[in-house]
Coordinates of C-alpha atoms and ligand atoms in Angstrom, one line a residue:
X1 CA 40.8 4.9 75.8
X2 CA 40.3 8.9 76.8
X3 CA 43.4 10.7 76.5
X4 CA 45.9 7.7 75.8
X5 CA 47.7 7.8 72.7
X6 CA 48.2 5.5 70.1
X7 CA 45.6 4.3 67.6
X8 CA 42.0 3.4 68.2
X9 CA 41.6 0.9 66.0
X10 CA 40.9 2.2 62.0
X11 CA 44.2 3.8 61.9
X12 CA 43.2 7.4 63.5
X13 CA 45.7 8.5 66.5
X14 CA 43.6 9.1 69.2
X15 CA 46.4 12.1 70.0
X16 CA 44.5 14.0 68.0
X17 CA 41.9 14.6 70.9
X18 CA 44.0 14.7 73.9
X19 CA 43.2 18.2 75.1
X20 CA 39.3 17.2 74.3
X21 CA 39.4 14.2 76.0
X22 CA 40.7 15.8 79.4
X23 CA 38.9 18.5 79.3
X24 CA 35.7 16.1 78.9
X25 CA 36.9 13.8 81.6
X26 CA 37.2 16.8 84.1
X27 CA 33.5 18.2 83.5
X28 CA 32.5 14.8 83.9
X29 CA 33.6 14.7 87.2
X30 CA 30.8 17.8 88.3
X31 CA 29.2 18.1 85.1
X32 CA 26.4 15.9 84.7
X33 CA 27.3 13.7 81.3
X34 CA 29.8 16.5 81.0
X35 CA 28.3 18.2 77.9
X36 CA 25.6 20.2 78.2
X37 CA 22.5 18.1 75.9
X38 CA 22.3 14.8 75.7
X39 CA 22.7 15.2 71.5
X40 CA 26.2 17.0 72.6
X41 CA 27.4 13.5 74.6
X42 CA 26.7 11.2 71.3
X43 CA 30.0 12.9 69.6
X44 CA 32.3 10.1 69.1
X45 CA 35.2 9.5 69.5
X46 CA 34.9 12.1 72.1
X47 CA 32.5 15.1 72.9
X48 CA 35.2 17.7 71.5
X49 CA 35.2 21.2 73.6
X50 CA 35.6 24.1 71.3
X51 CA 37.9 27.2 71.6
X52 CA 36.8 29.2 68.9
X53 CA 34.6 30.0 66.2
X54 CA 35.1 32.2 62.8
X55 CA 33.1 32.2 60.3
X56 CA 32.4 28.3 58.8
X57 CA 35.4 26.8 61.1
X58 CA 35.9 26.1 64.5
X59 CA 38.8 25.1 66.1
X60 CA 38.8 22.3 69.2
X61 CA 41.4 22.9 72.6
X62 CA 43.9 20.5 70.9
X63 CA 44.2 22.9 67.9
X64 CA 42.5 20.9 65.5
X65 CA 40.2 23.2 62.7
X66 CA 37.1 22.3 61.2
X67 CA 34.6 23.1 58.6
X68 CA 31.4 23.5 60.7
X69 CA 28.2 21.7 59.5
X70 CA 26.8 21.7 63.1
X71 CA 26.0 25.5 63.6
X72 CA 25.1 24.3 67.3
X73 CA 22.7 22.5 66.0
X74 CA 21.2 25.1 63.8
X75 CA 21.0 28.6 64.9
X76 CA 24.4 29.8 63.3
X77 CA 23.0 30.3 59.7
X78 CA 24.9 33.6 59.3
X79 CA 28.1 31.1 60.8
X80 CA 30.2 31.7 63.7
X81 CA 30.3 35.5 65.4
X82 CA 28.7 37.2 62.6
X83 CA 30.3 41.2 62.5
X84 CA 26.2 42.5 61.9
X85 CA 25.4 40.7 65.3
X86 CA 28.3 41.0 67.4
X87 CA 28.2 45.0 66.8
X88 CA 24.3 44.5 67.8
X89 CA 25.5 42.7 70.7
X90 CA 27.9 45.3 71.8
X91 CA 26.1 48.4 70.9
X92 CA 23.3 46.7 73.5
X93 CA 25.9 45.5 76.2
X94 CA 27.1 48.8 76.7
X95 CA 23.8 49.9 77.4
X96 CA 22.1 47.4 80.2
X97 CA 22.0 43.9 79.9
X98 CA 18.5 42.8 81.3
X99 CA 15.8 45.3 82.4
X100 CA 12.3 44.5 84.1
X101 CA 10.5 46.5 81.3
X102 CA 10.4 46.9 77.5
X103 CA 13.3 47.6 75.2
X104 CA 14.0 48.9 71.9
X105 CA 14.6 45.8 70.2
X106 CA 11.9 44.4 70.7
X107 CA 9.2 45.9 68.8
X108 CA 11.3 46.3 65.5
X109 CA 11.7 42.6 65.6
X110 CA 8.6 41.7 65.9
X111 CA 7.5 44.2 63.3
X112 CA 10.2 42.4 61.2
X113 CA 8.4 39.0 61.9
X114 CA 5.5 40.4 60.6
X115 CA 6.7 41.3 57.2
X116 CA 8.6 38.4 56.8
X117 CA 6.7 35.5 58.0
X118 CA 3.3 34.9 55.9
X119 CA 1.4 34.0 58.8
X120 CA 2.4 36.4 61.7
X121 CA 0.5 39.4 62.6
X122 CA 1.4 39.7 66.4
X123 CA 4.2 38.1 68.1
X124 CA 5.5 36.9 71.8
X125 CA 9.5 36.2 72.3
X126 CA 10.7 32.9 74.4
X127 CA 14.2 31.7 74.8
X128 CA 14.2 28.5 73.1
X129 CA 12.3 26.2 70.9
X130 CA 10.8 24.3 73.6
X131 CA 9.5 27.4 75.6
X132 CA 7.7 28.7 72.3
X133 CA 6.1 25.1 71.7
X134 CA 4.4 25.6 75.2
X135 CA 3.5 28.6 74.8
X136 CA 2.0 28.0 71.1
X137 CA -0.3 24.9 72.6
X138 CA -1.6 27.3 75.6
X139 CA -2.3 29.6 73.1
X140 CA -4.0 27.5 71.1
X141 CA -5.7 25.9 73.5
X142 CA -7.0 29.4 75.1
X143 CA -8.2 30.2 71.4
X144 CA -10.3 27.5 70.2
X145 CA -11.3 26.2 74.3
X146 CA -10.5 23.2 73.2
X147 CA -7.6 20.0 74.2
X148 CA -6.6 17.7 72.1
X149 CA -3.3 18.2 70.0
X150 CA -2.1 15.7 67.3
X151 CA 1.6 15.5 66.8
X152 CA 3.2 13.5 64.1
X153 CA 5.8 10.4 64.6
X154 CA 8.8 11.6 63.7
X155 CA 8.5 14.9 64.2
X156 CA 10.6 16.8 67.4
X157 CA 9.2 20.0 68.9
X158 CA 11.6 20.3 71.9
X159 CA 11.6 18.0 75.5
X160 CA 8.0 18.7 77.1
X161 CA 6.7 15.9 78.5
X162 CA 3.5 16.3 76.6
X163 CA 5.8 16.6 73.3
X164 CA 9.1 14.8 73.5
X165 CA 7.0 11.5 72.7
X166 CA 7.1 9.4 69.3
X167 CA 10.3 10.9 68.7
X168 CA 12.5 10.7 65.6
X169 CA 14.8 7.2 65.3
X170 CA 13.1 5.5 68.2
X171 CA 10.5 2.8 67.6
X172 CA 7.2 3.6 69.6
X173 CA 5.0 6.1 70.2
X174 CA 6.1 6.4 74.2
X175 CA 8.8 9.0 76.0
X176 CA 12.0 9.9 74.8
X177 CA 13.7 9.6 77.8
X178 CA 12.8 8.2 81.4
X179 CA 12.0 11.0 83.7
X180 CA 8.6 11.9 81.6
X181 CA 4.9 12.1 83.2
X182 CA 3.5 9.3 82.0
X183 CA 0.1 11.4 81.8
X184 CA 2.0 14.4 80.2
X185 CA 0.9 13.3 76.7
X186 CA -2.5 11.4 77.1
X187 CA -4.1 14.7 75.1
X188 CA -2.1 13.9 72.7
X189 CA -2.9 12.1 69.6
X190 CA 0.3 10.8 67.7
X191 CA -0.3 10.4 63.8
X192 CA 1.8 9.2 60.7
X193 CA 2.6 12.1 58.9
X194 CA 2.4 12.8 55.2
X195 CA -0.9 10.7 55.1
X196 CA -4.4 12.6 55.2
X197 CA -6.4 9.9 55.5
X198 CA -4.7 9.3 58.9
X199 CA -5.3 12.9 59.7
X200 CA -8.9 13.1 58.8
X201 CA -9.3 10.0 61.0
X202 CA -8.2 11.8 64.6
X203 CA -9.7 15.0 63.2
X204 CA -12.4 15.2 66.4
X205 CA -14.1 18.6 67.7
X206 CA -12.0 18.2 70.6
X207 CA -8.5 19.1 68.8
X208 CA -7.3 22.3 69.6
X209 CA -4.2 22.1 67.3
X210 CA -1.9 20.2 64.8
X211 CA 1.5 20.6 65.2
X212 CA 4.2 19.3 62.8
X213 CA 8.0 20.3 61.1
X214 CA 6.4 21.3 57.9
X215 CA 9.9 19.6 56.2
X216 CA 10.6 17.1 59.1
X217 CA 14.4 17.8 59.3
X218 CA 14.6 16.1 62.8
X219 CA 13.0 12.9 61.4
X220 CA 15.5 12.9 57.9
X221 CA 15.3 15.8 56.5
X222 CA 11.8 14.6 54.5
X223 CA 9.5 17.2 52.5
X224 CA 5.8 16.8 52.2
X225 CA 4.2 15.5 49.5
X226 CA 2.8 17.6 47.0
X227 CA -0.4 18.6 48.2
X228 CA -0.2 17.2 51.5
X229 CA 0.2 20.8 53.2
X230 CA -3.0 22.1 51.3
X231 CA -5.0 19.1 52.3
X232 CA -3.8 19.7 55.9
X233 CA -4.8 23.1 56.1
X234 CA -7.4 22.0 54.4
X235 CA -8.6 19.7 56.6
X236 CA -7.5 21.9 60.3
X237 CA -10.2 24.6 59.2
X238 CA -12.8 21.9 58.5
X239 CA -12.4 20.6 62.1
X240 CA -11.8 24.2 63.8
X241 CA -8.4 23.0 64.7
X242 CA -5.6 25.7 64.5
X243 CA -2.7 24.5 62.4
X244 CA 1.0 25.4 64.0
X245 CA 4.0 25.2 61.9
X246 CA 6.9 24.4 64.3
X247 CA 9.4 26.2 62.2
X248 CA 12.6 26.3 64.4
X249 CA 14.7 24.7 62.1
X250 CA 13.3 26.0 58.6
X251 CA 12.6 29.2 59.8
X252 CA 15.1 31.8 58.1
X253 CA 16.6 28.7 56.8
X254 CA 15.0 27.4 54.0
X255 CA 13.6 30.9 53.0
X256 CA 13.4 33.9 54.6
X257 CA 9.8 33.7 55.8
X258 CA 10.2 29.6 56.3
X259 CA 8.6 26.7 55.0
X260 CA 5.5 28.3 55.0
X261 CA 6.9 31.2 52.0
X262 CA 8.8 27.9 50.5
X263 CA 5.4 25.7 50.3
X264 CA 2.9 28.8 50.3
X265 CA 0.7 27.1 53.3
X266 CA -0.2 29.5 56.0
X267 CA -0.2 27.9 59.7
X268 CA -2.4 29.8 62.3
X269 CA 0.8 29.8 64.6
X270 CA 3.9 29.4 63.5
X271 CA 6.9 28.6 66.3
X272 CA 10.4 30.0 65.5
X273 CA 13.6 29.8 67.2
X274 CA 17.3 28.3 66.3
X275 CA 18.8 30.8 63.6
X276 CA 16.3 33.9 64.9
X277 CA 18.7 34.9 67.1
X278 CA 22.0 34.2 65.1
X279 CA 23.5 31.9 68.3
X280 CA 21.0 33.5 71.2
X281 CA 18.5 32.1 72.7
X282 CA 15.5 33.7 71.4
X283 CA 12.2 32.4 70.2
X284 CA 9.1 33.2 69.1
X285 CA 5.8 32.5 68.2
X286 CA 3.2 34.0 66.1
X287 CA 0.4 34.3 64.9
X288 CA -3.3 36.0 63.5
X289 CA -4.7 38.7 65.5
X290 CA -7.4 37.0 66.0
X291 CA -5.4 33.8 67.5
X292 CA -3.0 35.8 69.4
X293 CA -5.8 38.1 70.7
X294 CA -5.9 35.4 73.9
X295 CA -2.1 37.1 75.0
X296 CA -2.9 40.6 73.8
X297 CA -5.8 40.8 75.7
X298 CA -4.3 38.8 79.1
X299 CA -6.3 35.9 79.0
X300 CA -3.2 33.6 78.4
X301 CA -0.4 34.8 80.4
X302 CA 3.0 34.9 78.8
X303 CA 5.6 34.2 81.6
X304 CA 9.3 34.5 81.4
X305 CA 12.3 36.3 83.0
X306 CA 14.8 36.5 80.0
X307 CA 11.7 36.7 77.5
X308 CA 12.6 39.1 74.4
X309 CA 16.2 40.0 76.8
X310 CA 18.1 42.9 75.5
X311 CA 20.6 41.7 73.7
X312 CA 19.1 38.5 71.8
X313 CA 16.2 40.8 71.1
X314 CA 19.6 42.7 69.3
X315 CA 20.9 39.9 67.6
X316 CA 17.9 38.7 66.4
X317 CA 16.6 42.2 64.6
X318 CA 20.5 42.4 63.1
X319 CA 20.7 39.0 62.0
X320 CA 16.9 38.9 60.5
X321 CA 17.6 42.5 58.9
X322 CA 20.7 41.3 57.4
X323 CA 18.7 37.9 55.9
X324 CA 16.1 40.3 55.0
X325 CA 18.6 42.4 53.1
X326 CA 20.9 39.7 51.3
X327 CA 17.4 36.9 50.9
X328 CA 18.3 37.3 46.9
X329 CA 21.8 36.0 47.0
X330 CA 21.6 33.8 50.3
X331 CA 19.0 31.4 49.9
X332 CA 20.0 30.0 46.2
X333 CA 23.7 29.7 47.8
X334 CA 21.8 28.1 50.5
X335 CA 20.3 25.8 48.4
X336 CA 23.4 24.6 46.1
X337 CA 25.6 24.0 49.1
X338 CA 23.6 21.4 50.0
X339 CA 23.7 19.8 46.8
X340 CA 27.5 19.6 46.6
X341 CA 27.0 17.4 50.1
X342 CA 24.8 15.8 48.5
X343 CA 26.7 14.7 45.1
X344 CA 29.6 13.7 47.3
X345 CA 27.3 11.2 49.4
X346 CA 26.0 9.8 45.9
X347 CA 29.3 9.4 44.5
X348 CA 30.2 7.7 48.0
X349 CA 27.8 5.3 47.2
X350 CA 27.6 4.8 43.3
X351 CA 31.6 4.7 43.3
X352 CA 32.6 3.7 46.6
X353 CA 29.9 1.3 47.3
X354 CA 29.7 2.8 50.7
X355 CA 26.0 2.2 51.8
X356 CA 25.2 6.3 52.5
X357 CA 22.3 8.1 52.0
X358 CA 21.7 12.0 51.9
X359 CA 18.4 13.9 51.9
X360 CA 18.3 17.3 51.9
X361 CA 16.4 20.8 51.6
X362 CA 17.6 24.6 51.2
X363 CA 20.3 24.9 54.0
X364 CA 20.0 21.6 55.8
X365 CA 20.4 17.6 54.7
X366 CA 20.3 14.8 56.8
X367 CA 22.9 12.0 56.2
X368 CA 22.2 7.7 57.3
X369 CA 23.7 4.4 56.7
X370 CA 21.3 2.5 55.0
X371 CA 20.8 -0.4 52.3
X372 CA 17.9 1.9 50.6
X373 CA 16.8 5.1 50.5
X374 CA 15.2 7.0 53.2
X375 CA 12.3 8.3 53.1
X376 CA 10.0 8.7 56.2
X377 CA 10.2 7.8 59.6
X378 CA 9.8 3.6 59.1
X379 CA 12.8 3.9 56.9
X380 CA 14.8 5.8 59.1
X381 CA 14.6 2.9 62.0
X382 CA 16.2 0.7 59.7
X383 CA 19.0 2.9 58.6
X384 CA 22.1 2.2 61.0
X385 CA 22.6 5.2 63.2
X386 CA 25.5 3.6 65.4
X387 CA 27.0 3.1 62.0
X388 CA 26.5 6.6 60.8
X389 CA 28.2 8.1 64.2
X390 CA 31.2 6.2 63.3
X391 CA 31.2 7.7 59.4
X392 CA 30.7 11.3 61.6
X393 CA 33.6 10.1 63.6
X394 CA 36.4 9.8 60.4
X395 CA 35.0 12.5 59.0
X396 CA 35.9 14.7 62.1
X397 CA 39.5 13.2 61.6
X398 CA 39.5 14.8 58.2
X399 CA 38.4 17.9 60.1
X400 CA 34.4 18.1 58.9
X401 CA 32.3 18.6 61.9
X402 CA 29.0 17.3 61.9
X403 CA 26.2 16.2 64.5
X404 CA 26.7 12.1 65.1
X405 CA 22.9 11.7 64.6
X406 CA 23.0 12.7 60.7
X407 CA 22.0 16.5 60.5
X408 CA 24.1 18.8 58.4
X409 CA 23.8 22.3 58.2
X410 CA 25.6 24.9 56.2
X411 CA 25.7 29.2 56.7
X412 CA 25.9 31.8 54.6
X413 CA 29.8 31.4 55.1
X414 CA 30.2 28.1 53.9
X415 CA 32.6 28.7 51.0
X416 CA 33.0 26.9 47.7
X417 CA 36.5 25.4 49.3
X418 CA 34.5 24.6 52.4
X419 CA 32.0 22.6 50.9
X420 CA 35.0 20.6 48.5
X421 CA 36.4 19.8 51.3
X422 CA 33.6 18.2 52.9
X423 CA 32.8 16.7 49.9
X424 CA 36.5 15.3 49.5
X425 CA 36.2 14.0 53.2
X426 CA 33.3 12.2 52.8
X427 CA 34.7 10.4 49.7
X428 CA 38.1 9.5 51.4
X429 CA 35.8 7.8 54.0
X430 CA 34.3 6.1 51.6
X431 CA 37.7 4.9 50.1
X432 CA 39.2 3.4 53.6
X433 CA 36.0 2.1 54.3
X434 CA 35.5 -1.3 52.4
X435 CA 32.9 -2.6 54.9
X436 CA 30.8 -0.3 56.0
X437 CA 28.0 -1.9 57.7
X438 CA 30.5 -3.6 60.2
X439 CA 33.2 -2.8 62.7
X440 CA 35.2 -1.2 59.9
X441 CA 33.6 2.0 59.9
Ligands
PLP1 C1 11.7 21.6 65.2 C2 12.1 21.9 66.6 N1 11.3 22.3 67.5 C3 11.6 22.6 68.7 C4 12.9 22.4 69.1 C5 13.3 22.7 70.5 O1 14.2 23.9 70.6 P1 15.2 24.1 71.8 O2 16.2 23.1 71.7 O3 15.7 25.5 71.5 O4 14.4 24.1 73.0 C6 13.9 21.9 68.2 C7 15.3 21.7 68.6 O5 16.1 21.2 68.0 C8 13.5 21.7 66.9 O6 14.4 21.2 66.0

């Protein structure tokens, strides 16, 4: 029922999203799907469009405000136009926006990279997550001369045909989406993850790398098991396989230098993206010399127009020098936000009998509807994600915005009030919802 008004059913006025709901009708008309990623499209009860950010809050074209656990997906750890980055931003645009050469941004980031990530000792800049996951596997692959690559189920590492298989919430080990060459992934070896027997198993002397979310946010926000990281690296030197830590959601996130300082497991490579460049698109990956030495020398040739541009290479040395600077006080804040989220989705459950689960990490959770907790990627195609987007629906009415799929995130501007009042919204969903494993929700 876009843009009628009334009620849609559980009691919420659907006026509410007027202004959303033309302005998504009229981009559907020439833009395909009318959001821009197919994750953007699964907002119910409509994709809103967004008129401004500040801070943890934005507000949609009808006026609505909202406490913002979406972060666009990630990147906006330091939340919504961030003073230290915009003044980057501005100081940069005033001075050239794109230049066929070097600029000055570049290198101090990349130095910065180096201190701050355990295993990087030379850096190349992408734009997005995706980009640096090719550019990791060529680089591995130059390295070591060999093919194979073993991804976990579960685990997401951007849409590549050869990646963008055995994806998180869908049964099977095939594409993601229709469109993909079918012979994109056949050197690639899929494997449970959190189990080293498995691992050992594909371990040939064909693999030229492992790649995994060292905390699998994407597949539900699970940690590895103690030890399972050390055996892994463990076992990745054993075969001559490179180990690459695809950190674009933990990296900055869960600590400063990313899972990798949080578990104290080095990766050979490590691919960074999301909140590097504080809303830009910038990525990165890194590395040993000795990996790396296959761009530095020119054997692998690092392509790409907007590669390390200008002003994301600004943002990204502001908003990591500004992490770097504030590490003692953000990352516990970090870590206790995510706990209040978490003790309201408990209570939901233990008071409420509302059948919600939450697991979460420094920064980041992930929220289902499920009869029992959830706990690797089998669990998670039992939980009830159609379910869940309706819970993510009500608690948009209650002006909490949050990805339909389960992820939360919270910044560094994520209040005490911000947080009780996601915590109250999630709990008055549980008190209207009596049912929530049918229509109710
Ligand atoms: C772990 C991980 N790797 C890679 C990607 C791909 O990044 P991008 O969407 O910037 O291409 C994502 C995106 O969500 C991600 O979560």
């Amino acid at each position: 029922m876009p843009g009628t008004a009334g009620s849609r059913g559980n009691g919420v006025p659907v006026d509410r999203y007027v202004a959303s709901h033309a302005s998504y009708a009229r981009a559907g008309r020439s833009l395909a799907r009318g959001v821009s990623s197919a994750m953007k499209a699964t907002q119910a009860p409509v994709p809103i469009t967004v008129s401004r950010g500040a801070g943890s809050r934005i507000w949609d074209v009808d006026g609505n405000e909202y406490v913002d656990f979406a972060l666009s997906f990630g990147p906006m750890l330091l939340g919504q136009s961030p003073d230290v980055v915009k003044d980057a931003v501005r100081g940069q645009l005033d001075r050239g926006i794109g230049f066929g050469a070097g600029n000055q941004h570049e290198a101090p980031l990349a130095e910065l990279l180096c201190e701050v990530v355990p295993s990087a000792e030379l850096v190349i800049f992408s734009n997005t997550g995706t980009e640096a996951v090719q550019a990791a596997l060529r680089v591995a692959r130059a390295a070591t001369r060999r093919s194979r690559v073993v991804k976990f189920r579960g685990h997401y590492h951007g849409w590549l045909d050869s990646m963008h298989v055995a994806v998180p919430g869908l049964p099977g080990d095939g594409p993601g989406t229709a469109g993909q060459d079918p012979l994109a992934a056949r050197q690639v070896t899929i494997c449970p993850w959190n189990d080293t027997r498995a691992l050992a198993a594909v371990l040939a002397d064909d693999v030229a790398a492992v790649i995994m979310e060292p905390l699998n946010i994407n597949g539900g926000c699970f940690a590895p098991e103690p030890g399972y990281l050390e055996e892994v690296r463990r076992l990745t030197r054993e075969a001559g396989a490179l180990l690459i830590f695809d950190e674009v959601i933990t990296g900055f996130r869960v600590a400063l230098g990313g899972a990798q300082e949080l578990f104290g497991v080095v990766p050979d490579l490590t691919v960074l993206g999301k909140a590097l460049g504080s809303g830009f698109p910038i990525s990165a990956v890194c590395g040993s010399r000795d990996v790396m030495s296959v761009v530095a020398t020119g054997t692998v040739a690092h392509m790409g127009n907007f590669n390390g541009s200008p002003l994301a290479a600004a943002a990204g040395l502001a908003g990591v020098s500004h992490l770097r600077e504030h590490r003692e006080e953000v990352y516990p804040r970090l870590e206790s936000a995510m706990k209040v989220i978490a003790g309201a989705f408990e209570r939901a459950n233990s008071e409420h009998g509302l059948p919600v689960r939450f697991n979460h990490t420094v920064g980041a959770g992930f929220g289902f509807v499920a009869e029992r907790p959830v706990r690797g990627h089998g669990d998670r195609l039992l939980s009830d994600a159609q379910a869940y987007g309706r819970f993510a629906a009500r608690l948009l009415d209650k002006g909490v915005f949050v990805p339909a799929r389960g992820l939360w995130y919270v910044s560094t501007e994520h209040s005490a009030e911000d947080l009780a009042r996601a915590a109250e919204a999630v709990l008055a969903v549980a008190a209207e919802c009596t049912d929530m494993s049918g229509d109710d929700l």
